[in-house]
XYZ file of C-alpha atoms in Angstrom:
478
model
C -1.580 -86.432 -40.624
C -0.828 -85.136 -44.111
C -2.872 -82.021 -43.412
C -0.802 -81.329 -40.293
C 2.415 -81.677 -42.276
C 1.062 -79.360 -44.956
C 0.139 -76.731 -42.390
C 3.580 -77.000 -40.768
C 5.209 -76.600 -44.162
C 3.157 -73.482 -44.895
C 4.031 -71.967 -41.513
C 7.733 -72.644 -42.115
C 7.616 -71.022 -45.551
C 5.786 -67.963 -44.209
C 8.291 -67.635 -41.361
C 11.229 -67.976 -43.746
C 9.829 -65.357 -46.102
C 9.107 -63.004 -43.190
C 12.632 -63.448 -41.890
C 14.027 -62.732 -45.314
C 11.891 -59.642 -45.672
C 12.983 -58.407 -42.239
C 16.646 -59.003 -43.022
C 16.276 -57.314 -46.383
C 14.656 -54.318 -44.740
C 17.393 -54.197 -42.103
C 20.088 -54.171 -44.761
C 18.299 -51.349 -46.524
C 18.081 -49.490 -43.208
C 21.793 -49.871 -42.531
C 22.898 -48.671 -45.942
C 20.400 -45.837 -46.254
C 22.024 -43.090 -48.306
C 22.781 -39.506 -47.306
C 21.956 -36.690 -49.658
C 25.076 -35.344 -51.299
C 24.156 -31.751 -50.449
C 23.606 -32.663 -46.781
C 26.928 -34.483 -46.637
C 28.856 -31.628 -48.217
C 27.154 -29.094 -45.930
C 28.241 -31.141 -42.907
C 31.858 -31.422 -44.080
C 32.108 -27.706 -44.867
C 30.492 -26.670 -41.579
C 32.889 -28.753 -39.504
C 35.869 -27.648 -41.559
C 35.020 -24.020 -40.801
C 35.380 -24.722 -37.087
C 38.264 -27.208 -36.955
C 40.387 -25.952 -39.858
C 40.876 -26.585 -43.573
C 43.268 -29.457 -42.937
C 40.342 -31.578 -41.783
C 39.300 -33.755 -44.734
C 35.905 -35.154 -43.872
C 35.244 -37.022 -47.103
C 38.390 -39.130 -46.633
C 38.155 -39.596 -42.877
C 34.406 -40.110 -42.639
C 32.971 -41.225 -45.989
C 29.771 -42.413 -44.280
C 29.290 -39.925 -41.377
C 25.872 -41.261 -40.407
C 26.737 -44.924 -40.928
C 29.855 -47.028 -40.497
C 32.262 -44.045 -40.093
C 30.461 -41.854 -37.535
C 31.853 -38.489 -36.422
C 32.064 -37.802 -32.684
C 29.547 -35.076 -31.865
C 27.353 -35.771 -34.895
C 24.055 -37.658 -34.734
C 21.677 -38.448 -37.568
C 18.093 -39.548 -38.130
C 16.203 -40.957 -41.093
C 13.772 -38.789 -43.003
C 12.068 -40.223 -46.098
C 14.724 -42.900 -46.438
C 17.724 -40.549 -46.191
C 20.122 -39.721 -43.370
C 20.115 -36.135 -42.092
C 22.164 -34.491 -39.368
C 20.086 -33.735 -36.268
C 22.782 -33.051 -33.634
C 26.058 -31.160 -34.027
C 28.329 -30.649 -31.005
C 31.574 -28.762 -31.533
C 34.247 -28.684 -28.825
C 36.250 -30.973 -26.510
C 33.415 -32.783 -24.794
C 35.071 -36.194 -25.266
C 38.617 -37.334 -26.022
C 37.935 -37.729 -29.734
C 35.594 -34.752 -30.084
C 35.928 -32.134 -32.786
C 38.465 -29.568 -31.525
C 38.129 -25.992 -32.719
C 40.912 -24.196 -34.533
C 42.075 -20.772 -33.373
C 41.088 -18.929 -36.525
C 37.644 -20.320 -37.268
C 34.441 -19.209 -38.932
C 30.720 -19.813 -39.118
C 30.155 -20.966 -42.677
C 26.766 -20.507 -44.359
C 26.577 -24.272 -44.954
C 25.691 -24.629 -41.253
C 22.241 -23.305 -42.056
C 21.773 -25.827 -44.876
C 21.469 -28.695 -42.376
C 17.723 -28.738 -42.842
C 16.840 -31.176 -40.032
C 19.222 -29.869 -37.366
C 17.632 -30.075 -33.904
C 20.549 -29.427 -31.551
C 23.605 -27.198 -32.025
C 26.208 -26.608 -29.314
C 29.660 -25.062 -28.967
C 31.719 -25.852 -25.874
C 35.103 -24.294 -25.105
C 35.518 -23.550 -28.776
C 36.148 -19.803 -29.166
C 39.112 -19.228 -26.880
C 40.852 -15.916 -27.492
C 38.992 -12.660 -27.019
C 42.058 -10.618 -28.004
C 43.645 -12.608 -30.814
C 40.696 -14.389 -32.440
C 37.403 -12.868 -31.285
C 34.275 -14.030 -33.037
C 30.618 -13.037 -33.009
C 27.463 -15.064 -33.479
C 26.173 -14.625 -37.035
C 23.048 -12.512 -37.270
C 21.567 -13.929 -40.469
C 20.168 -17.224 -41.758
C 18.730 -18.402 -38.440
C 15.303 -18.441 -40.047
C 16.456 -21.461 -42.083
C 16.608 -23.472 -38.851
C 13.386 -22.063 -37.401
C 11.292 -25.175 -38.072
C 13.708 -27.726 -36.633
C 16.141 -26.249 -34.091
C 15.161 -27.084 -30.506
C 18.417 -26.552 -28.602
C 21.112 -23.895 -29.088
C 24.031 -23.666 -26.673
C 27.266 -21.673 -26.408
C 29.175 -22.682 -23.252
C 32.569 -21.542 -21.941
C 33.690 -19.508 -24.949
C 35.725 -16.496 -23.759
C 36.424 -15.470 -27.355
C 32.728 -15.176 -28.220
C 31.884 -11.465 -28.178
C 29.164 -9.129 -29.409
C 25.426 -9.060 -28.866
C 22.753 -11.721 -28.877
C 21.330 -11.612 -32.409
C 17.751 -10.383 -32.436
C 17.183 -12.944 -35.191
C 17.169 -15.628 -32.487
C 13.577 -14.553 -32.052
C 12.572 -16.503 -35.181
C 13.537 -19.856 -33.649
C 9.938 -20.600 -32.754
C 10.541 -24.249 -31.808
C 13.506 -23.585 -29.539
C 13.202 -25.281 -26.148
C 16.666 -24.584 -24.758
C 18.781 -21.457 -25.213
C 22.013 -21.519 -23.201
C 24.631 -18.755 -23.506
C 26.830 -19.541 -20.505
C 30.324 -18.259 -19.619
C 31.011 -16.285 -22.763
C 32.015 -12.658 -23.368
C 28.737 -11.489 -24.850
C 27.691 -7.887 -24.251
C 24.804 -5.509 -24.848
C 21.190 -5.785 -23.810
C 18.904 -8.789 -23.893
C 16.880 -8.457 -27.116
C 13.100 -8.233 -26.626
C 12.638 -10.775 -29.439
C 13.617 -13.487 -26.980
C 10.050 -13.157 -25.742
C 8.885 -14.796 -28.992
C 10.391 -18.106 -27.889
C 7.272 -19.269 -26.096
C 8.282 -22.949 -26.181
C 11.439 -22.342 -24.172
C 11.908 -24.555 -21.154
C 15.430 -23.386 -20.352
C 16.852 -19.873 -20.753
C 20.379 -19.453 -19.382
C 22.292 -16.240 -20.135
C 24.605 -16.382 -17.114
C 28.219 -15.224 -16.728
C 28.460 -12.780 -19.596
C 28.625 -8.976 -19.691
C 25.011 -8.122 -20.425
C 23.836 -4.678 -19.355
C 20.615 -2.701 -19.192
C 17.229 -3.730 -17.889
C 15.646 -7.132 -18.046
C 13.019 -6.685 -20.775
C 9.374 -7.154 -19.831
C 8.811 -10.020 -22.272
C 7.870 -13.082 -20.244
C 4.095 -12.958 -20.411
C 3.868 -15.805 -22.926
C 6.674 -17.997 -21.581
C 4.592 -20.095 -19.223
C 6.504 -23.287 -20.136
C 9.870 -21.962 -18.926
C 11.405 -24.173 -16.220
C 14.959 -22.824 -15.811
C 15.668 -19.075 -15.908
C 19.213 -17.931 -15.133
C 20.565 -14.420 -15.752
C 23.165 -14.504 -12.977
C 26.615 -12.873 -13.007
C 26.019 -10.075 -15.474
C 25.651 -6.299 -15.128
C 21.886 -6.062 -15.466
C 20.250 -3.125 -13.699
C 16.896 -1.503 -12.998
C 13.705 -2.913 -11.534
C 12.360 -6.389 -12.101
C 9.780 -6.708 -14.905
C 6.293 -7.589 -13.712
C 5.916 -10.400 -16.246
C 8.415 -12.497 -14.299
C 5.357 -13.375 -12.258
C 3.986 -15.167 -15.338
C 6.626 -17.907 -15.186
C 4.225 -20.202 -13.392
C 6.032 -23.405 -14.411
C 9.468 -22.176 -13.349
C 11.554 -24.387 -11.071
C 14.704 -22.258 -10.894
C 15.049 -18.458 -10.887
C 18.588 -17.113 -10.565
C 19.178 -13.363 -10.907
C 22.145 -13.213 -8.538
C 25.278 -11.095 -8.927
C 23.822 -8.215 -10.910
C 22.971 -4.559 -10.229
C 19.209 -5.017 -9.978
C 17.260 -2.752 -7.648
C 13.802 -1.825 -6.402
C 11.317 -3.981 -4.556
C 11.063 -7.729 -4.876
C 7.916 -8.501 -6.856
C 4.641 -9.317 -5.151
C 3.950 -11.335 -8.308
C 6.535 -13.881 -7.176
C 3.713 -15.359 -5.149
C 2.422 -16.846 -8.431
C 5.509 -19.041 -8.760
C 4.046 -21.974 -6.873
C 6.408 -24.517 -8.466
C 9.645 -22.630 -7.846
C 12.209 -24.644 -5.884
C 15.207 -22.279 -6.116
C 15.218 -18.487 -5.918
C 18.608 -16.781 -5.847
C 18.606 -12.957 -5.706
C 21.841 -12.421 -3.769
C 24.372 -9.684 -4.479
C 22.029 -7.092 -5.945
C 20.524 -3.837 -4.670
C 16.992 -4.887 -3.820
C 15.153 -2.969 -1.098
C 11.681 -2.698 0.400
C 11.795 -5.553 2.899
C 10.628 -9.148 2.738
C 7.583 -9.227 0.492
C 4.646 -11.242 1.785
C 4.571 -13.120 -1.514
C 7.558 -15.153 -0.292
C 5.390 -17.059 2.166
C 3.149 -18.206 -0.706
C 5.998 -19.956 -2.537
C 5.288 -23.296 -0.934
C 7.626 -25.354 -3.136
C 10.749 -23.336 -2.336
C 13.709 -25.433 -1.255
C 16.397 -22.762 -1.553
C 15.867 -19.062 -0.812
C 19.022 -16.965 -1.152
C 18.650 -13.200 -0.643
C 21.992 -12.288 0.936
C 23.893 -9.049 0.311
C 20.952 -6.827 -0.576
C 19.815 -3.702 1.339
C 16.343 -5.208 1.741
C 15.715 -4.217 5.350
C 12.518 -5.002 7.205
C 11.513 -7.232 10.087
C 12.319 -10.934 9.941
C 9.023 -11.615 11.732
C 7.047 -10.283 8.752
C 6.714 -13.718 7.150
C 4.963 -16.853 8.330
C 8.036 -19.005 7.956
C 6.161 -22.151 8.893
C 4.434 -21.980 5.476
C 7.694 -22.846 3.706
C 7.923 -26.450 4.826
C 10.164 -27.499 1.909
C 12.950 -25.038 2.687
C 16.372 -26.665 2.938
C 18.543 -23.553 2.477
C 17.625 -20.139 3.885
C 20.331 -17.521 3.343
C 19.378 -14.056 4.616
C 22.805 -12.712 5.594
C 23.591 -9.009 5.261
C 20.175 -7.779 4.168
C 19.489 -5.337 7.029
C 16.939 -7.412 8.928
C 15.689 -6.310 12.343
C 13.658 -7.985 15.074
C 13.994 -11.199 17.014
C 14.577 -14.543 15.340
C 11.084 -16.068 15.149
C 10.550 -19.433 16.756
C 8.506 -20.431 13.685
C 11.775 -21.060 11.820
C 12.264 -24.062 14.103
C 9.255 -25.656 12.372
C 11.130 -25.989 9.066
C 12.030 -29.635 9.542
C 13.933 -29.950 6.243
C 16.181 -26.955 6.872
C 19.880 -27.779 6.456
C 21.429 -24.308 6.232
C 20.363 -21.138 8.040
C 22.340 -17.954 7.429
C 21.361 -14.802 9.356
C 24.764 -13.154 9.744
C 25.471 -9.422 9.540
C 21.991 -8.098 10.226
C 20.518 -6.108 13.124
C 18.723 -8.967 14.833
C 18.086 -8.664 18.554
C 16.747 -10.691 21.460
C 17.507 -14.188 22.627
C 18.371 -17.132 20.443
C 15.411 -19.562 20.245
C 16.516 -22.828 21.908
C 14.173 -24.779 19.623
C 16.502 -24.204 16.683
C 18.436 -27.122 18.130
C 15.493 -29.412 17.381
C 15.779 -28.978 13.603
C 16.661 -32.560 12.587
C 18.528 -31.770 9.357
C 20.317 -28.567 10.372
C 24.079 -28.784 9.820
C 25.039 -25.101 9.437
C 23.858 -22.126 11.509
C 25.460 -18.691 11.079
C 24.335 -15.806 13.307
C 27.459 -13.647 13.578
C 27.435 -9.865 13.379
C 24.082 -9.142 15.041
C 22.887 -7.739 18.379
C 21.673 -10.987 19.891
C 21.645 -11.104 23.675
C 21.392 -13.522 26.552
C 22.504 -17.052 27.042
C 22.785 -19.617 24.242
C 20.827 -22.577 25.545
C 22.012 -25.300 23.206
C 23.238 -28.666 24.400
C 26.777 -29.968 24.256
C 25.614 -32.517 21.668
C 24.421 -29.721 19.398
C 27.756 -27.901 19.588
C 29.567 -31.151 18.896
C 27.402 -31.843 15.862
C 27.794 -28.354 14.390
C 31.447 -27.684 15.130
C 32.740 -24.711 13.144
C 29.495 -24.643 11.194
C 27.954 -22.785 14.129
C 28.972 -19.131 13.987
C 27.784 -16.525 16.490
C 30.760 -14.187 16.910
C 30.378 -10.391 16.954
C 27.298 -10.479 19.175
C 28.683 -8.514 22.163
C 25.886 -9.416 24.575
C 25.602 -13.073 23.689
C 27.180 -15.699 25.931
C 27.370 -19.445 26.387
C 26.807 -21.644 29.426
C 30.119 -22.545 31.016
C 29.262 -25.904 32.499
C 27.238 -27.266 29.582
C 29.893 -28.005 26.997
C 33.381 -29.354 26.738
C 36.165 -26.893 26.034
C 36.571 -28.288 22.515
C 33.001 -27.256 21.638
C 33.120 -23.670 22.898
C 31.611 -21.451 20.138
C 34.241 -19.291 18.489
C 34.097 -15.608 19.388
C 31.370 -15.992 22.042
C 32.159 -15.125 25.659
C 31.115 -17.187 28.686
C 28.150 -15.903 30.672
C 29.470 -13.482 33.359
C 27.264 -14.585 36.281
C 28.481 -18.131 35.891
C 32.052 -16.897 35.643
C 31.652 -14.860 38.884
C 30.153 -17.831 40.692
C 32.927 -20.031 39.428
C 35.603 -17.556 40.493
C 33.958 -17.148 43.930
C 33.883 -20.899 44.340
C 37.530 -21.125 43.405
C 38.484 -18.393 45.908
C 36.628 -20.204 48.673
C 38.432 -23.387 47.816
C 41.745 -21.567 47.851
C 40.986 -19.963 51.251
C 40.042 -23.280 52.817
C 43.120 -24.737 51.284
C 45.355 -22.110 52.981
C 43.810 -22.687 56.411
C 44.162 -26.404 56.100
C 47.712 -25.945 54.957
C 48.562 -23.929 58.081
C 46.984 -26.562 60.292
C 48.893 -29.228 58.506
C 52.124 -27.271 58.977
C 51.584 -27.116 62.686
C 50.713 -30.746 62.814
C 53.853 -31.538 60.880
C 56.060 -30.427 63.771
C 54.496 -32.930 66.123
C 51.194 -31.434 67.288
C 47.706 -32.245 66.308
C 45.339 -29.367 65.722
C 43.470 -30.080 68.943
C 46.678 -30.423 70.860
C 47.967 -27.244 69.380
C 44.890 -25.308 70.419
C 45.250 -26.642 74.015
C 48.927 -25.780 74.106
C 48.385 -22.170 73.053
C 45.568 -21.632 75.559
C 47.777 -22.962 78.356
C 50.648 -20.760 77.234
C 48.488 -17.605 77.102
C 47.016 -18.320 80.525
C 50.462 -18.580 82.047
C 51.574 -15.351 80.405
C 48.563 -13.479 81.775
C 49.074 -14.818 85.317
C 52.751 -13.915 85.183
C 51.827 -10.425 84.083
C 49.459 -9.976 87.000
C 52.099 -11.268 89.411
C 54.694 -8.812 88.123
C 52.260 -5.900 88.316
C 51.342 -6.819 91.876
C 54.972 -7.185 92.938
C 55.988 -3.811 91.486
C 53.078 -2.053 93.134
């Protein structure tokens, strides 16, 4: 019994000491210090963006502890707090708001463990207070920086610094909705760990550099809404991990790459509003993961029947409007059971409309206007009711709809009724009208007191008497 008590006592003491050690360690963790140089670098960096009136040491004496700064995150390294995330701009209500006349201070590059740096809606005035991205000191962040973003900054002008190429650990580079100009620097190709490269909605010009051979980890690639020109670089076919490729709204030209067939993981390809030509490349039908293919407003040309559309079973959006397609709409498109949107407007498509398009279970928008489609649309009234105004087939002069199939509320806009049915209907109506007139005359006669049979007998009797009287008169005169 005594031995049991002794063991219990030992266990209690060990537990108490362990608890004390844990609590002691937790206290040490909570009050871990921040290097003075790191703290001063943080205060000076923020002050450069929000204005000199911001007094960080008074407002936030412990920026990584009990007085945290919105937009700033820290981690422990060797027992000291260091800044790892710095977000400048009105992301939240109490975020750091940029001043009009601001600056990038060199202390920014003294944050030796910085992993993520972003500026949102910070540089506002391109005319009054324009600012450029600093070209130097980025090498100081080369070992740590993984994410660099400038979003929605109309006052941010100038070129992309070629020194970005030293950021060897960068995984995300986003320069979205700014006023940046110039060409894309070839040094961007050094960023082989990039998973996201977004340079959309700026004023970049020139060719897309042929630098993507080593960027096999890239998932998101977006150069849309710039003024990029020239042919596509062949190394785009090396982006074998890519999920999204958006080159829309540029001045790009030439053929679409055969190398796109290597992009087996791509789910979105948007090439609209460019100057691509050369028809639908066969490599498209090898992109089995595609969910959205948008090629509209390019002078591509070619026959829509070139591709085996049934290969693209994951397609949900297929937008091929205004690309100069010819030929008949292939019935194989009706095998794309996940298709929700089909746009084929403003091409030179001919022939009849495949009735099996109605069987697509997910289809909720079908646009075929501005072609040379012919014949009768053989869709059901239920289909027209389901689609409503999302079915467009106007400006097809020789296309018509069945008159008796649908209600007047579901008649497709801009499509005429089939003429043979109209003629038959009009003929039927005329016959009805004619019979109606005859019956009306009979009824009029009957209304004065004679039945139709009686009337017929009366008139025959009357005519007989007239004839006999005529003969009698002739005989008498002779």
